[in-house]
PDB file of C-alpha atoms in Angstrom:
ATOM      1  CA  MET A   1       0.000   0.000   0.000  1.00 46.00           C
ATOM      2  CA  SER A   2       1.215   3.459  -0.856  1.00 49.00           C
ATOM      3  CA  THR A   3      -0.363   6.555   0.565  1.00 49.00           C
ATOM      4  CA  THR A   4       0.030  10.093  -0.615  1.00 45.00           C
ATOM      5  CA  ASN A   5      -1.413  12.992   1.331  1.00 44.00           C
ATOM      6  CA  SER A   6      -0.511  16.640   1.538  1.00 51.00           C
ATOM      7  CA  LYS A   7       1.886  15.906   4.380  1.00 62.00           C
ATOM      8  CA  ALA A   8       3.677  12.684   3.484  1.00 80.00           C
ATOM      9  CA  TYR A   9       4.119   9.769   1.100  1.00 91.00           C
ATOM     10  CA  ALA A  10       4.531   6.226   2.377  1.00 95.00           C
ATOM     11  CA  LYS A  11       5.377   2.913   0.765  1.00 97.00           C
ATOM     12  CA  VAL A  12       5.646  -0.497   2.396  1.00 97.00           C
ATOM     13  CA  VAL A  13       8.423  -2.622   0.895  1.00 97.00           C
ATOM     14  CA  GLU A  14       9.459  -6.205   1.520  1.00 97.00           C
ATOM     15  CA  ASN A  15      13.068  -5.671   2.623  1.00 97.00           C
ATOM     16  CA  GLY A  16      16.023  -3.347   3.044  1.00 95.00           C
ATOM     17  CA  ILE A  17      17.151  -3.691  -0.567  1.00 96.00           C
ATOM     18  CA  GLN A  18      13.763  -2.464  -1.791  1.00 97.00           C
ATOM     19  CA  ALA A  19      13.848   0.327   0.798  1.00 97.00           C
ATOM     20  CA  VAL A  20      17.209   1.541  -0.537  1.00 96.00           C
ATOM     21  CA  GLU A  21      15.808   1.480  -4.091  1.00 97.00           C
ATOM     22  CA  THR A  22      12.688   3.376  -3.027  1.00 97.00           C
ATOM     23  CA  VAL A  23      14.788   6.043  -1.301  1.00 96.00           C
ATOM     24  CA  LYS A  24      16.839   6.389  -4.490  1.00 96.00           C
ATOM     25  CA  GLU A  25      13.647   6.798  -6.549  1.00 96.00           C
ATOM     26  CA  LEU A  26      12.350   9.447  -4.152  1.00 95.00           C
ATOM     27  CA  ARG A  27      15.594  11.408  -4.435  1.00 94.00           C
ATOM     28  CA  GLU A  28      15.284  11.241  -8.215  1.00 94.00           C
ATOM     29  CA  ALA A  29      11.746  12.630  -7.785  1.00 93.00           C
ATOM     30  CA  ASP A  30      13.236  15.685  -6.041  1.00 91.00           C
ATOM     31  CA  TYR A  31      12.635  14.728  -2.412  1.00 93.00           C
ATOM     32  CA  LEU A  32      15.466  15.971  -0.225  1.00 92.00           C
ATOM     33  CA  ALA A  33      17.474  13.459   1.824  1.00 88.00           C
ATOM     34  CA  LYS A  34      16.437  15.257   5.032  1.00 89.00           C
ATOM     35  CA  ASP A  35      12.780  14.562   4.174  1.00 92.00           C
ATOM     36  CA  ILE A  36      13.047  10.794   3.590  1.00 93.00           C
ATOM     37  CA  PHE A  37      12.651   8.349   6.479  1.00 92.00           C
ATOM     38  CA  VAL A  38      12.805   4.575   6.865  1.00 95.00           C
ATOM     39  CA  LEU A  39      11.217   2.555   9.629  1.00 93.00           C
ATOM     40  CA  ALA A  40      11.459  -1.136  10.479  1.00 93.00           C
ATOM     41  CA  HIS A  41      10.146  -2.996  13.501  1.00 92.00           C
ATOM     42  CA  SER A  42      13.608  -3.441  14.984  1.00 90.00           C
ATOM     43  CA  GLU A  43      15.528  -0.304  15.947  1.00 88.00           C
ATOM     44  CA  ASP A  44      18.774  -1.959  14.849  1.00 92.00           C
ATOM     45  CA  ARG A  45      17.331  -2.825  11.438  1.00 94.00           C
ATOM     46  CA  THR A  46      15.986   0.720  11.061  1.00 92.00           C
ATOM     47  CA  ASP A  47      19.485   2.067  11.832  1.00 91.00           C
ATOM     48  CA  ARG A  48      21.149  -0.244   9.293  1.00 94.00           C
ATOM     49  CA  ILE A  49      18.691   0.491   6.495  1.00 94.00           C
ATOM     50  CA  ALA A  50      18.704   4.247   7.122  1.00 92.00           C
ATOM     51  CA  ASP A  51      22.506   4.237   7.027  1.00 93.00           C
ATOM     52  CA  LYS A  52      22.656   2.181   3.829  1.00 93.00           C
ATOM     53  CA  ALA A  53      19.930   4.232   2.099  1.00 93.00           C
ATOM     54  CA  HIS A  54      21.292   7.581   3.316  1.00 87.00           C
ATOM     55  CA  ALA A  55      17.863   8.289   4.783  1.00 89.00           C
ATOM     56  CA  LYS A  56      16.758   9.488   8.194  1.00 79.00           C
ATOM     57  CA  GLU A  57      15.022   7.922  11.128  1.00 76.00           C
ATOM     58  CA  ILE A  58      11.998   9.624  12.653  1.00 73.00           C
ATOM     59  CA  GLY A  59      13.426  11.474  15.621  1.00 53.00           C
ATOM     60  CA  LEU A  60      13.045  14.345  18.048  1.00 48.00           C
ATOM     61  CA  LYS A  61      12.489  16.973  15.353  1.00 56.00           C
ATOM     62  CA  GLU A  62       9.551  15.066  13.872  1.00 59.00           C
ATOM     63  CA  GLU A  63       8.097  13.682  17.105  1.00 49.00           C
ATOM     64  CA  GLY A  64       8.576  16.553  19.488  1.00 51.00           C
ATOM     65  CA  VAL A  65      10.005  16.335  22.986  1.00 51.00           C
ATOM     66  CA  PHE A  66       6.894  14.908  24.667  1.00 52.00           C
ATOM     67  CA  ASP A  67       6.497  11.958  22.291  1.00 50.00           C
ATOM     68  CA  SER A  68      10.240  11.267  22.276  1.00 52.00           C
ATOM     69  CA  VAL A  69      10.248  10.975  26.051  1.00 51.00           C
ATOM     70  CA  ALA A  70       6.979   9.016  26.077  1.00 54.00           C
ATOM     71  CA  ASN A  71       8.480   6.514  23.630  1.00 47.00           C
ATOM     72  CA  LEU A  72      10.946   5.486  26.319  1.00 51.00           C
ATOM     73  CA  PHE A  73       8.010   3.952  28.179  1.00 51.00           C
ATOM     74  CA  ARG A  74       5.986   2.581  25.256  1.00 58.00           C
ATOM     75  CA  SER A  75       6.024  -0.861  23.705  1.00 71.00           C
ATOM     76  CA  ARG A  76       7.793  -0.989  20.351  1.00 75.00           C
ATOM     77  CA  GLY A  77       4.445  -1.207  18.528  1.00 81.00           C
ATOM     78  CA  ASP A  78       3.105   1.859  20.340  1.00 84.00           C
ATOM     79  CA  GLU A  79       6.353   3.691  19.659  1.00 85.00           C
ATOM     80  CA  LEU A  80       6.195   2.884  15.936  1.00 89.00           C
ATOM     81  CA  ARG A  81       2.580   4.043  15.673  1.00 90.00           C
ATOM     82  CA  ALA A  82       3.454   7.302  17.480  1.00 89.00           C
ATOM     83  CA  LYS A  83       6.357   7.904  15.087  1.00 88.00           C
ATOM     84  CA  ILE A  84       4.150   7.315  12.045  1.00 91.00           C
ATOM     85  CA  VAL A  85       1.457   9.668  13.362  1.00 91.00           C
ATOM     86  CA  SER A  86       4.116  12.308  14.085  1.00 87.00           C
ATOM     87  CA  VAL A  87       4.887  12.621  10.360  1.00 88.00           C
ATOM     88  CA  GLY A  88       1.304  13.202   9.328  1.00 88.00           C
ATOM     89  CA  PHE A  89      -0.582   9.931   9.167  1.00 93.00           C
ATOM     90  CA  THR A  90      -3.822   9.051  10.938  1.00 94.00           C
ATOM     91  CA  GLU A  91      -4.054   6.551  13.787  1.00 95.00           C
ATOM     92  CA  ALA A  92      -5.720   4.064  11.399  1.00 96.00           C
ATOM     93  CA  GLU A  93      -2.918   4.436   8.847  1.00 96.00           C
ATOM     94  CA  ALA A  94      -0.304   4.090  11.607  1.00 95.00           C
ATOM     95  CA  ASP A  95      -1.998   0.908  12.821  1.00 95.00           C
ATOM     96  CA  PHE A  96      -1.946  -0.555   9.295  1.00 97.00           C
ATOM     97  CA  TYR A  97       1.726   0.324   8.760  1.00 97.00           C
ATOM     98  CA  GLU A  98       2.764  -1.007  12.173  1.00 95.00           C
ATOM     99  CA  LYS A  99       1.112  -4.357  11.370  1.00 96.00           C
ATOM    100  CA  GLU A 100       3.102  -4.474   8.125  1.00 97.00           C
ATOM    101  CA  LEU A 101       6.297  -3.784  10.086  1.00 95.00           C
ATOM    102  CA  ASP A 102       5.353  -6.683  12.391  1.00 94.00           C
ATOM    103  CA  LYS A 103       5.543  -8.915   9.288  1.00 96.00           C
ATOM    104  CA  GLY A 104       9.160  -7.865   8.690  1.00 96.00           C
ATOM    105  CA  LYS A 105       8.444  -5.250   6.047  1.00 97.00           C
ATOM    106  CA  VAL A 106       9.985  -1.788   5.870  1.00 97.00           C
ATOM    107  CA  LEU A 107       8.195   1.549   5.649  1.00 97.00           C
ATOM    108  CA  VAL A 108       9.634   4.371   3.563  1.00 96.00           C
ATOM    109  CA  ILE A 109       8.176   7.821   4.210  1.00 95.00           C
ATOM    110  CA  ALA A 110       8.873  11.074   2.374  1.00 94.00           C
ATOM    111  CA  GLN A 111       7.650  14.561   3.145  1.00 90.00           C
ATOM    112  CA  ARG A 112       7.845  17.641   0.997  1.00 82.00           C
ATOM    113  CA  GLY A 113      10.125  20.139   2.700  1.00 67.00           C
ATOM    114  CA  GLU A 114       8.570  23.214   4.202  1.00 57.00           C
TER     115      GLU A 114
END
């Protein structure tokens, strides 16, 4: 499933290789590197894919201080949903994407810079 709204674009891919390719395609479509994020269920996997793809992870700037601190006390699923919502998706969309991440897939998100 791919979603495009005025705030962000998202695509679920099967693995890190496809995530790297998707990031490359987004850069070719004039998205800036600072506006492209990858997210996997495992923090370690997210780190590895983001590094390989030269993409970002959803962090303090996107989440805000409150959610960043709250994530320290959340389950990984709750944390992932909060991160997805923080970049412009609804709770229902975040729930769908988090379930896809549970299956081992990777989420690539791009926002148009402000």
